[in-house]
PDB file of C-alpha atoms in Angstrom:
ATOM      1  CA  UNK E   1       0.000   0.000   0.000  1.00  0.00           C
ATOM      2  CA  UNK E   2       1.315   3.443  -0.902  1.00  0.00           C
ATOM      3  CA  UNK E   3      -0.492   5.025   2.069  1.00  0.00           C
ATOM      4  CA  UNK E   4       1.343   3.110   4.797  1.00  0.00           C
ATOM      5  CA  UNK E   5       4.812   4.630   4.227  1.00  0.00           C
ATOM      6  CA  UNK E   6       3.212   8.015   3.583  1.00  0.00           C
ATOM      7  CA  UNK E   7       1.390   8.082   6.926  1.00  0.00           C
ATOM      8  CA  UNK E   8       4.451   6.978   8.864  1.00  0.00           C
ATOM      9  CA  UNK E   9       6.529   9.591   7.076  1.00  0.00           C
ATOM     10  CA  UNK E  10       3.926  12.281   7.682  1.00  0.00           C
ATOM     11  CA  UNK E  11       3.897  11.681  11.438  1.00  0.00           C
ATOM     12  CA  UNK E  12       7.696  11.637  11.497  1.00  0.00           C
ATOM     13  CA  UNK E  13       7.782  14.832   9.440  1.00  0.00           C
ATOM     14  CA  UNK E  14       5.434  16.608  11.800  1.00  0.00           C
ATOM     15  CA  UNK E  15       7.297  15.707  14.976  1.00  0.00           C
ATOM     16  CA  UNK E  16      10.846  15.854  13.624  1.00  0.00           C
ATOM     17  CA  UNK E  17      10.603  19.017  11.570  1.00  0.00           C
ATOM     18  CA  UNK E  18       8.304  21.545  13.306  1.00  0.00           C
ATOM     19  CA  UNK E  19      11.052  23.965  12.337  1.00  0.00           C
ATOM     20  CA  UNK E  20      11.628  24.268   8.563  1.00  0.00           C
ATOM     21  CA  UNK E  21      10.240  23.790   3.616  1.00  0.00           C
ATOM     22  CA  UNK E  22      11.227  22.760   0.255  1.00  0.00           C
ATOM     23  CA  UNK E  23       8.618  22.727  -2.430  1.00  0.00           C
ATOM     24  CA  UNK E  24       7.034  19.335  -2.913  1.00  0.00           C
ATOM     25  CA  UNK E  25       9.908  16.976  -2.190  1.00  0.00           C
ATOM     26  CA  UNK E  26       9.955  14.512   0.691  1.00  0.00           C
ATOM     27  CA  UNK E  27      10.660  10.803   1.006  1.00  0.00           C
ATOM     28  CA  UNK E  28       8.224   8.685   2.992  1.00  0.00           C
ATOM     29  CA  UNK E  29      10.139   5.439   2.685  1.00  0.00           C
ATOM     30  CA  UNK E  30      12.409   5.495   5.731  1.00  0.00           C
ATOM     31  CA  UNK E  31      11.625   8.147   8.362  1.00  0.00           C
ATOM     32  CA  UNK E  32      14.397   8.676  10.914  1.00  0.00           C
ATOM     33  CA  UNK E  33      12.085   9.390  13.851  1.00  0.00           C
ATOM     34  CA  UNK E  34       8.725   7.959  14.823  1.00  0.00           C
ATOM     35  CA  UNK E  35       6.255   9.602  17.158  1.00  0.00           C
ATOM     36  CA  UNK E  36       3.450   8.307  19.278  1.00  0.00           C
ATOM     37  CA  UNK E  37       1.047   9.849  21.724  1.00  0.00           C
ATOM     38  CA  UNK E  38       0.340   8.464  25.185  1.00  0.00           C
ATOM     39  CA  UNK E  39      -3.000   7.162  23.925  1.00  0.00           C
ATOM     40  CA  UNK E  40      -3.302   3.772  22.270  1.00  0.00           C
ATOM     41  CA  UNK E  41      -3.693   5.048  18.731  1.00  0.00           C
ATOM     42  CA  UNK E  42      -3.754   8.092  16.521  1.00  0.00           C
ATOM     43  CA  UNK E  43      -6.493   8.592  13.951  1.00  0.00           C
ATOM     44  CA  UNK E  44      -5.295  10.296  10.778  1.00  0.00           C
ATOM     45  CA  UNK E  45      -7.648  11.741   8.178  1.00  0.00           C
ATOM     46  CA  UNK E  46      -5.962  12.911   4.997  1.00  0.00           C
ATOM     47  CA  UNK E  47      -8.834  12.911   2.571  1.00  0.00           C
ATOM     48  CA  UNK E  48     -12.579  12.556   3.186  1.00  0.00           C
ATOM     49  CA  UNK E  49     -12.526   9.011   1.832  1.00  0.00           C
ATOM     50  CA  UNK E  50      -9.350   7.999   3.657  1.00  0.00           C
ATOM     51  CA  UNK E  51      -8.896   7.086   7.322  1.00  0.00           C
ATOM     52  CA  UNK E  52      -5.792   5.481   8.791  1.00  0.00           C
ATOM     53  CA  UNK E  53      -4.845   4.477  12.327  1.00  0.00           C
ATOM     54  CA  UNK E  54      -1.281   4.322  13.549  1.00  0.00           C
ATOM     55  CA  UNK E  55      -0.648   2.262  16.670  1.00  0.00           C
ATOM     56  CA  UNK E  56       1.439   3.965  19.318  1.00  0.00           C
ATOM     57  CA  UNK E  57       4.656   2.520  20.692  1.00  0.00           C
ATOM     58  CA  UNK E  58       5.056   3.430  24.378  1.00  0.00           C
ATOM     59  CA  UNK E  59       8.819   3.085  24.232  1.00  0.00           C
ATOM     60  CA  UNK E  60       8.988   5.888  21.635  1.00  0.00           C
ATOM     61  CA  UNK E  61       7.222   8.431  23.853  1.00  0.00           C
ATOM     62  CA  UNK E  62      10.571   9.695  25.224  1.00  0.00           C
ATOM     63  CA  UNK E  63      11.367  13.054  23.706  1.00  0.00           C
ATOM     64  CA  UNK E  64      14.915  13.556  22.421  1.00  0.00           C
ATOM     65  CA  UNK E  65      15.324  16.757  20.390  1.00  0.00           C
ATOM     66  CA  UNK E  66      14.621  18.917  23.424  1.00  0.00           C
ATOM     67  CA  UNK E  67      17.496  17.247  25.268  1.00  0.00           C
ATOM     68  CA  UNK E  68      19.973  18.266  22.584  1.00  0.00           C
ATOM     69  CA  UNK E  69      21.582  21.530  21.516  1.00  0.00           C
ATOM     70  CA  UNK E  70      19.977  24.587  19.962  1.00  0.00           C
ATOM     71  CA  UNK E  71      21.555  27.849  18.670  1.00  0.00           C
ATOM     72  CA  UNK E  72      21.719  30.435  21.445  1.00  0.00           C
ATOM     73  CA  UNK E  73      20.985  27.929  24.221  1.00  0.00           C
ATOM     74  CA  UNK E  74      23.572  26.988  26.868  1.00  0.00           C
ATOM     75  CA  UNK E  75      24.483  23.347  27.341  1.00  0.00           C
ATOM     76  CA  UNK E  76      21.782  21.291  29.036  1.00  0.00           C
ATOM     77  CA  UNK E  77      22.263  18.941  31.934  1.00  0.00           C
ATOM     78  CA  UNK E  78      22.587  15.463  30.442  1.00  0.00           C
ATOM     79  CA  UNK E  79      19.466  13.342  30.805  1.00  0.00           C
ATOM     80  CA  UNK E  80      19.509   9.746  29.594  1.00  0.00           C
ATOM     81  CA  UNK E  81      16.341   8.039  28.375  1.00  0.00           C
ATOM     82  CA  UNK E  82      15.832   6.194  31.647  1.00  0.00           C
ATOM     83  CA  UNK E  83      15.672   9.442  33.644  1.00  0.00           C
ATOM     84  CA  UNK E  84      13.372  11.472  31.412  1.00  0.00           C
ATOM     85  CA  UNK E  85      10.181  10.535  33.236  1.00  0.00           C
ATOM     86  CA  UNK E  86       9.260  12.621  36.270  1.00  0.00           C
ATOM     87  CA  UNK E  87       8.248   9.377  37.963  1.00  0.00           C
ATOM     88  CA  UNK E  88      11.871   8.218  37.925  1.00  0.00           C
ATOM     89  CA  UNK E  89      13.891   9.523  40.898  1.00  0.00           C
ATOM     90  CA  UNK E  90      16.944  11.484  39.757  1.00  0.00           C
ATOM     91  CA  UNK E  91      18.737  12.943  42.798  1.00  0.00           C
ATOM     92  CA  UNK E  92      21.695  14.134  40.716  1.00  0.00           C
ATOM     93  CA  UNK E  93      19.496  16.204  38.422  1.00  0.00           C
ATOM     94  CA  UNK E  94      20.801  19.796  38.190  1.00  0.00           C
ATOM     95  CA  UNK E  95      19.192  21.327  35.103  1.00  0.00           C
ATOM     96  CA  UNK E  96      20.559  24.448  33.469  1.00  0.00           C
ATOM     97  CA  UNK E  97      18.422  27.518  34.204  1.00  0.00           C
ATOM     98  CA  UNK E  98      17.855  29.640  31.108  1.00  0.00           C
ATOM     99  CA  UNK E  99      15.389  32.282  29.973  1.00  0.00           C
ATOM    100  CA  UNK E 100      16.589  34.247  26.960  1.00  0.00           C
ATOM    101  CA  UNK E 101      16.712  38.006  27.559  1.00  0.00           C
ATOM    102  CA  UNK E 102      15.573  38.983  24.081  1.00  0.00           C
ATOM    103  CA  UNK E 103      12.571  36.695  24.203  1.00  0.00           C
ATOM    104  CA  UNK E 104      11.793  37.900  27.701  1.00  0.00           C
ATOM    105  CA  UNK E 105      11.673  41.510  26.514  1.00  0.00           C
ATOM    106  CA  UNK E 106       9.087  40.559  23.892  1.00  0.00           C
ATOM    107  CA  UNK E 107       7.044  38.325  26.165  1.00  0.00           C
ATOM    108  CA  UNK E 108       3.816  39.580  27.753  1.00  0.00           C
ATOM    109  CA  UNK E 109       4.546  37.322  30.705  1.00  0.00           C
ATOM    110  CA  UNK E 110       6.908  38.035  33.655  1.00  0.00           C
ATOM    111  CA  UNK E 111       9.900  35.785  34.183  1.00  0.00           C
ATOM    112  CA  UNK E 112       9.059  35.602  37.889  1.00  0.00           C
ATOM    113  CA  UNK E 113       6.662  32.670  38.159  1.00  0.00           C
ATOM    114  CA  UNK E 114       5.138  34.035  41.372  1.00  0.00           C
ATOM    115  CA  UNK E 115       3.698  36.931  39.352  1.00  0.00           C
ATOM    116  CA  UNK E 116       1.974  34.652  36.840  1.00  0.00           C
ATOM    117  CA  UNK E 117      -1.572  33.665  37.730  1.00  0.00           C
ATOM    118  CA  UNK E 118      -3.569  30.527  36.973  1.00  0.00           C
ATOM    119  CA  UNK E 119      -0.992  28.628  34.911  1.00  0.00           C
ATOM    120  CA  UNK E 120      -2.730  25.389  35.834  1.00  0.00           C
ATOM    121  CA  UNK E 121      -5.895  26.684  34.145  1.00  0.00           C
ATOM    122  CA  UNK E 122      -4.278  27.285  30.766  1.00  0.00           C
ATOM    123  CA  UNK E 123      -5.341  25.301  27.750  1.00  0.00           C
ATOM    124  CA  UNK E 124      -3.275  22.247  26.865  1.00  0.00           C
ATOM    125  CA  UNK E 125      -3.843  19.295  24.557  1.00  0.00           C
ATOM    126  CA  UNK E 126      -1.927  16.991  26.901  1.00  0.00           C
ATOM    127  CA  UNK E 127      -2.848  15.093  30.086  1.00  0.00           C
ATOM    128  CA  UNK E 128      -6.569  15.460  29.423  1.00  0.00           C
ATOM    129  CA  UNK E 129      -6.215  19.223  29.586  1.00  0.00           C
ATOM    130  CA  UNK E 130      -4.379  19.249  32.912  1.00  0.00           C
ATOM    131  CA  UNK E 131      -1.089  21.096  33.527  1.00  0.00           C
ATOM    132  CA  UNK E 132       0.976  19.654  36.374  1.00  0.00           C
ATOM    133  CA  UNK E 133       2.617  22.225  38.664  1.00  0.00           C
ATOM    134  CA  UNK E 134       5.831  21.478  40.553  1.00  0.00           C
ATOM    135  CA  UNK E 135       5.013  21.998  44.260  1.00  0.00           C
ATOM    136  CA  UNK E 136       8.546  23.256  44.990  1.00  0.00           C
ATOM    137  CA  UNK E 137       9.193  25.710  42.143  1.00  0.00           C
ATOM    138  CA  UNK E 138       5.500  26.391  41.398  1.00  0.00           C
ATOM    139  CA  UNK E 139       6.379  26.071  37.721  1.00  0.00           C
ATOM    140  CA  UNK E 140       4.514  23.955  35.161  1.00  0.00           C
ATOM    141  CA  UNK E 141       6.154  20.627  34.338  1.00  0.00           C
ATOM    142  CA  UNK E 142       6.807  19.400  30.802  1.00  0.00           C
ATOM    143  CA  UNK E 143       4.252  16.606  30.205  1.00  0.00           C
ATOM    144  CA  UNK E 144       6.905  14.420  28.575  1.00  0.00           C
ATOM    145  CA  UNK E 145       9.510  14.728  31.315  1.00  0.00           C
ATOM    146  CA  UNK E 146      12.940  16.206  31.940  1.00  0.00           C
ATOM    147  CA  UNK E 147      14.830  18.170  29.288  1.00  0.00           C
ATOM    148  CA  UNK E 148      17.984  19.150  31.191  1.00  0.00           C
ATOM    149  CA  UNK E 149      16.910  22.801  31.290  1.00  0.00           C
ATOM    150  CA  UNK E 150      14.578  24.891  33.455  1.00  0.00           C
ATOM    151  CA  UNK E 151      13.169  28.352  32.766  1.00  0.00           C
ATOM    152  CA  UNK E 152      11.466  29.349  29.524  1.00  0.00           C
ATOM    153  CA  UNK E 153      14.372  29.233  27.083  1.00  0.00           C
ATOM    154  CA  UNK E 154      13.317  31.313  24.096  1.00  0.00           C
ATOM    155  CA  UNK E 155       9.624  30.603  24.511  1.00  0.00           C
ATOM    156  CA  UNK E 156       7.291  33.420  25.467  1.00  0.00           C
ATOM    157  CA  UNK E 157       5.037  31.597  27.930  1.00  0.00           C
ATOM    158  CA  UNK E 158       5.348  29.282  30.882  1.00  0.00           C
ATOM    159  CA  UNK E 159       3.730  25.952  30.110  1.00  0.00           C
ATOM    160  CA  UNK E 160       2.303  25.308  26.639  1.00  0.00           C
ATOM    161  CA  UNK E 161       3.181  27.635  23.765  1.00  0.00           C
ATOM    162  CA  UNK E 162       0.732  27.003  20.952  1.00  0.00           C
ATOM    163  CA  UNK E 163       1.792  26.726  17.321  1.00  0.00           C
ATOM    164  CA  UNK E 164       0.122  25.822  14.034  1.00  0.00           C
ATOM    165  CA  UNK E 165       1.548  23.705  11.223  1.00  0.00           C
ATOM    166  CA  UNK E 166       0.023  23.616   7.737  1.00  0.00           C
ATOM    167  CA  UNK E 167       0.702  20.407   5.817  1.00  0.00           C
ATOM    168  CA  UNK E 168       0.185  21.293   2.151  1.00  0.00           C
ATOM    169  CA  UNK E 169       0.399  18.464  -0.376  1.00  0.00           C
ATOM    170  CA  UNK E 170      -0.140  17.755  -4.042  1.00  0.00           C
ATOM    171  CA  UNK E 171       0.267  14.832  -6.415  1.00  0.00           C
ATOM    172  CA  UNK E 172       3.278  14.981  -8.726  1.00  0.00           C
ATOM    173  CA  UNK E 173       2.997  14.167 -12.405  1.00  0.00           C
ATOM    174  CA  UNK E 174       4.161  10.606 -11.687  1.00  0.00           C
ATOM    175  CA  UNK E 175       1.641  10.093  -8.880  1.00  0.00           C
ATOM    176  CA  UNK E 176       3.846  10.706  -5.819  1.00  0.00           C
ATOM    177  CA  UNK E 177       2.538  12.795  -2.920  1.00  0.00           C
ATOM    178  CA  UNK E 178       4.696  15.895  -2.368  1.00  0.00           C
ATOM    179  CA  UNK E 179       4.800  18.183   0.696  1.00  0.00           C
ATOM    180  CA  UNK E 180       5.768  21.844   1.056  1.00  0.00           C
ATOM    181  CA  UNK E 181       8.730  22.347   3.408  1.00  0.00           C
ATOM    182  CA  UNK E 182      10.963  25.312   4.250  1.00  0.00           C
ATOM    183  CA  UNK E 183      14.578  25.508   5.299  1.00  0.00           C
ATOM    184  CA  UNK E 184      14.758  27.537   8.527  1.00  0.00           C
ATOM    185  CA  UNK E 185      17.220  30.413   8.809  1.00  0.00           C
ATOM    186  CA  UNK E 186      18.111  29.656  12.438  1.00  0.00           C
ATOM    187  CA  UNK E 187      19.002  25.966  12.164  1.00  0.00           C
ATOM    188  CA  UNK E 188      19.103  25.156   8.451  1.00  0.00           C
ATOM    189  CA  UNK E 189      16.713  22.250   9.122  1.00  0.00           C
ATOM    190  CA  UNK E 190      13.846  21.406   6.813  1.00  0.00           C
ATOM    191  CA  UNK E 191      10.466  21.939   8.481  1.00  0.00           C
ATOM    192  CA  UNK E 192       6.800  22.627   7.961  1.00  0.00           C
ATOM    193  CA  UNK E 193       6.041  26.309   7.247  1.00  0.00           C
ATOM    194  CA  UNK E 194       4.373  26.843  10.616  1.00  0.00           C
ATOM    195  CA  UNK E 195       4.728  29.141  13.593  1.00  0.00           C
ATOM    196  CA  UNK E 196       3.197  30.401  16.797  1.00  0.00           C
ATOM    197  CA  UNK E 197      -0.500  31.183  17.111  1.00  0.00           C
ATOM    198  CA  UNK E 198      -1.139  34.886  17.779  1.00  0.00           C
ATOM    199  CA  UNK E 199      -3.569  36.055  20.424  1.00  0.00           C
ATOM    200  CA  UNK E 200      -7.126  35.836  19.133  1.00  0.00           C
ATOM    201  CA  UNK E 201      -6.249  33.507  16.241  1.00  0.00           C
ATOM    202  CA  UNK E 202      -7.680  30.064  15.666  1.00  0.00           C
ATOM    203  CA  UNK E 203      -5.394  27.198  14.726  1.00  0.00           C
ATOM    204  CA  UNK E 204      -6.649  27.292  11.136  1.00  0.00           C
ATOM    205  CA  UNK E 205      -6.081  31.048  10.840  1.00  0.00           C
ATOM    206  CA  UNK E 206      -2.539  30.765  12.180  1.00  0.00           C
ATOM    207  CA  UNK E 207      -1.702  27.844   9.894  1.00  0.00           C
ATOM    208  CA  UNK E 208      -2.885  29.766   6.837  1.00  0.00           C
ATOM    209  CA  UNK E 209      -1.112  32.977   7.865  1.00  0.00           C
ATOM    210  CA  UNK E 210       2.152  31.156   8.535  1.00  0.00           C
ATOM    211  CA  UNK E 211       1.997  29.330   5.209  1.00  0.00           C
ATOM    212  CA  UNK E 212       1.565  32.607   3.350  1.00  0.00           C
ATOM    213  CA  UNK E 213       4.367  34.298   5.330  1.00  0.00           C
ATOM    214  CA  UNK E 214       6.817  31.400   5.064  1.00  0.00           C
ATOM    215  CA  UNK E 215       6.087  29.959   1.633  1.00  0.00           C
ATOM    216  CA  UNK E 216       4.200  32.603  -0.373  1.00  0.00           C
ATOM    217  CA  UNK E 217       6.300  35.728   0.132  1.00  0.00           C
ATOM    218  CA  UNK E 218       5.817  37.261  -3.274  1.00  0.00           C
ATOM    219  CA  UNK E 219       6.582  40.935  -2.570  1.00  0.00           C
ATOM    220  CA  UNK E 220       7.240  42.633  -5.880  1.00  0.00           C
ATOM    221  CA  UNK E 221       8.483  39.492  -7.577  1.00  0.00           C
ATOM    222  CA  UNK E 222       5.232  38.920  -9.504  1.00  0.00           C
ATOM    223  CA  UNK E 223       2.754  41.168 -11.286  1.00  0.00           C
ATOM    224  CA  UNK E 224      -0.433  42.455  -9.656  1.00  0.00           C
ATOM    225  CA  UNK E 225      -2.531  40.207 -11.902  1.00  0.00           C
ATOM    226  CA  UNK E 226      -0.480  37.207 -10.857  1.00  0.00           C
ATOM    227  CA  UNK E 227      -0.812  38.185  -7.187  1.00  0.00           C
ATOM    228  CA  UNK E 228      -4.613  38.230  -7.577  1.00  0.00           C
ATOM    229  CA  UNK E 229      -4.446  34.764  -9.135  1.00  0.00           C
ATOM    230  CA  UNK E 230      -2.278  33.473  -6.290  1.00  0.00           C
ATOM    231  CA  UNK E 231      -4.679  34.899  -3.696  1.00  0.00           C
ATOM    232  CA  UNK E 232      -7.568  33.167  -5.434  1.00  0.00           C
ATOM    233  CA  UNK E 233      -5.666  29.866  -5.448  1.00  0.00           C
ATOM    234  CA  UNK E 234      -4.867  30.213  -1.737  1.00  0.00           C
ATOM    235  CA  UNK E 235      -8.521  30.907  -0.926  1.00  0.00           C
ATOM    236  CA  UNK E 236      -9.517  27.729  -2.751  1.00  0.00           C
ATOM    237  CA  UNK E 237      -6.743  25.756  -1.051  1.00  0.00           C
ATOM    238  CA  UNK E 238      -7.761  26.942   2.430  1.00  0.00           C
ATOM    239  CA  UNK E 239     -11.489  26.365   2.003  1.00  0.00           C
ATOM    240  CA  UNK E 240     -13.101  24.713   5.037  1.00  0.00           C
ATOM    241  CA  UNK E 241     -14.185  21.806   2.849  1.00  0.00           C
ATOM    242  CA  UNK E 242     -10.518  21.134   1.967  1.00  0.00           C
ATOM    243  CA  UNK E 243      -9.037  20.906   5.467  1.00  0.00           C
ATOM    244  CA  UNK E 244      -8.347  17.844   7.612  1.00  0.00           C
ATOM    245  CA  UNK E 245      -7.086  18.065  11.183  1.00  0.00           C
ATOM    246  CA  UNK E 246      -4.048  15.788  11.456  1.00  0.00           C
ATOM    247  CA  UNK E 247      -2.695  16.223  14.977  1.00  0.00           C
ATOM    248  CA  UNK E 248      -2.945  18.326  18.136  1.00  0.00           C
ATOM    249  CA  UNK E 249      -0.488  18.038  20.994  1.00  0.00           C
ATOM    250  CA  UNK E 250       3.076  18.112  22.248  1.00  0.00           C
ATOM    251  CA  UNK E 251       6.019  18.659  19.906  1.00  0.00           C
ATOM    252  CA  UNK E 252       9.537  17.422  20.655  1.00  0.00           C
ATOM    253  CA  UNK E 253      11.125  20.792  19.877  1.00  0.00           C
ATOM    254  CA  UNK E 254      14.744  21.766  20.745  1.00  0.00           C
ATOM    255  CA  UNK E 255      13.473  24.995  22.336  1.00  0.00           C
ATOM    256  CA  UNK E 256      11.453  23.140  24.977  1.00  0.00           C
ATOM    257  CA  UNK E 257      12.423  23.182  28.645  1.00  0.00           C
ATOM    258  CA  UNK E 258      11.155  21.535  31.815  1.00  0.00           C
ATOM    259  CA  UNK E 259       8.779  24.467  32.287  1.00  0.00           C
ATOM    260  CA  UNK E 260       7.860  25.634  28.773  1.00  0.00           C
ATOM    261  CA  UNK E 261       7.082  23.620  25.669  1.00  0.00           C
ATOM    262  CA  UNK E 262       5.440  23.774  22.249  1.00  0.00           C
ATOM    263  CA  UNK E 263       2.129  22.176  21.351  1.00  0.00           C
ATOM    264  CA  UNK E 264       0.869  22.287  17.794  1.00  0.00           C
ATOM    265  CA  UNK E 265      -2.299  22.266  15.740  1.00  0.00           C
ATOM    266  CA  UNK E 266      -1.459  20.490  12.479  1.00  0.00           C
ATOM    267  CA  UNK E 267      -3.915  20.742   9.615  1.00  0.00           C
ATOM    268  CA  UNK E 268      -3.716  19.216   6.145  1.00  0.00           C
ATOM    269  CA  UNK E 269      -4.670  20.954   2.889  1.00  0.00           C
ATOM    270  CA  UNK E 270      -4.382  19.095  -0.406  1.00  0.00           C
ATOM    271  CA  UNK E 271      -3.916  20.971  -3.682  1.00  0.00           C
ATOM    272  CA  UNK E 272      -6.221  20.069  -6.519  1.00  0.00           C
ATOM    273  CA  UNK E 273      -4.517  19.456  -9.847  1.00  0.00           C
ATOM    274  CA  UNK E 274      -5.169  23.048 -10.934  1.00  0.00           C
ATOM    275  CA  UNK E 275      -3.903  24.596  -7.695  1.00  0.00           C
ATOM    276  CA  UNK E 276      -0.877  22.318  -7.571  1.00  0.00           C
ATOM    277  CA  UNK E 277       0.178  23.330 -11.071  1.00  0.00           C
ATOM    278  CA  UNK E 278      -0.331  27.095 -10.628  1.00  0.00           C
ATOM    279  CA  UNK E 279       0.456  27.920  -6.992  1.00  0.00           C
ATOM    280  CA  UNK E 280       3.843  29.629  -6.665  1.00  0.00           C
ATOM    281  CA  UNK E 281       5.997  28.900  -3.616  1.00  0.00           C
ATOM    282  CA  UNK E 282       8.476  31.612  -2.536  1.00  0.00           C
ATOM    283  CA  UNK E 283      10.542  31.566   0.681  1.00  0.00           C
ATOM    284  CA  UNK E 284       9.969  34.353   3.182  1.00  0.00           C
ATOM    285  CA  UNK E 285      10.056  35.363   6.866  1.00  0.00           C
ATOM    286  CA  UNK E 286      11.965  32.617   8.744  1.00  0.00           C
ATOM    287  CA  UNK E 287      12.715  30.569   5.627  1.00  0.00           C
ATOM    288  CA  UNK E 288      16.009  30.724   3.740  1.00  0.00           C
ATOM    289  CA  UNK E 289      14.700  28.576   0.913  1.00  0.00           C
ATOM    290  CA  UNK E 290      11.594  26.683  -0.039  1.00  0.00           C
TER     291      UNK E 290
END
């Protein structure tokens, strides 16, 4: 079946990338990372007539990217797989404390956790909507365990920081499914053209805005008539009847800490033959190429 490798690759893409796009080129044959949620299965809907279920593997729930390095971050305290879970005692644990000054200056939230109210009441996709608070530090705890770093890192909010990821696909001339990816300026990694949800935005609105900012940055590179055509194509692409919610929840992102993490709203839009042939993809904003 051609759908099996595609679905596995799509889940791997979503969890592994979260940070970067190249126009319509991605291999689904051998993903390097698999992802599973704490629940027993994930239901994926790509097209109205298609439904696939991917069984979870509990041993793969351990996050890894957020225990590694990231540009501008100090070194983290080393955490092996066996000590990631909060349920595992780790007396030697001395995580690096880090909240980036530049991000702090842009954040609407104080760095002093005692001045932040009702963190436990914030919306989260994880733990049945419940945010666990550390009784000693009074900080929210990463639902997937230790990362080797406390504080907020470069994230704006304590606890969940909500993002949106558009997954835009088309069929190639030889029948392969192709996905839009960008190459991020900060890491050089390939990723989905997504980003953080702004205050007052829905997940769908943020996904569409980010796609246009990251992958449809036309500027003065095309004529006004062509810009009108591209806007029309995007409206057709983002029609409510053409969207399928793929995933909501935690993302293993290298910016995550013990006290701040990214959760995403991933939505799929498939280009019709006409849109796929005419829609122009141009890198912009955080993308170096597309």
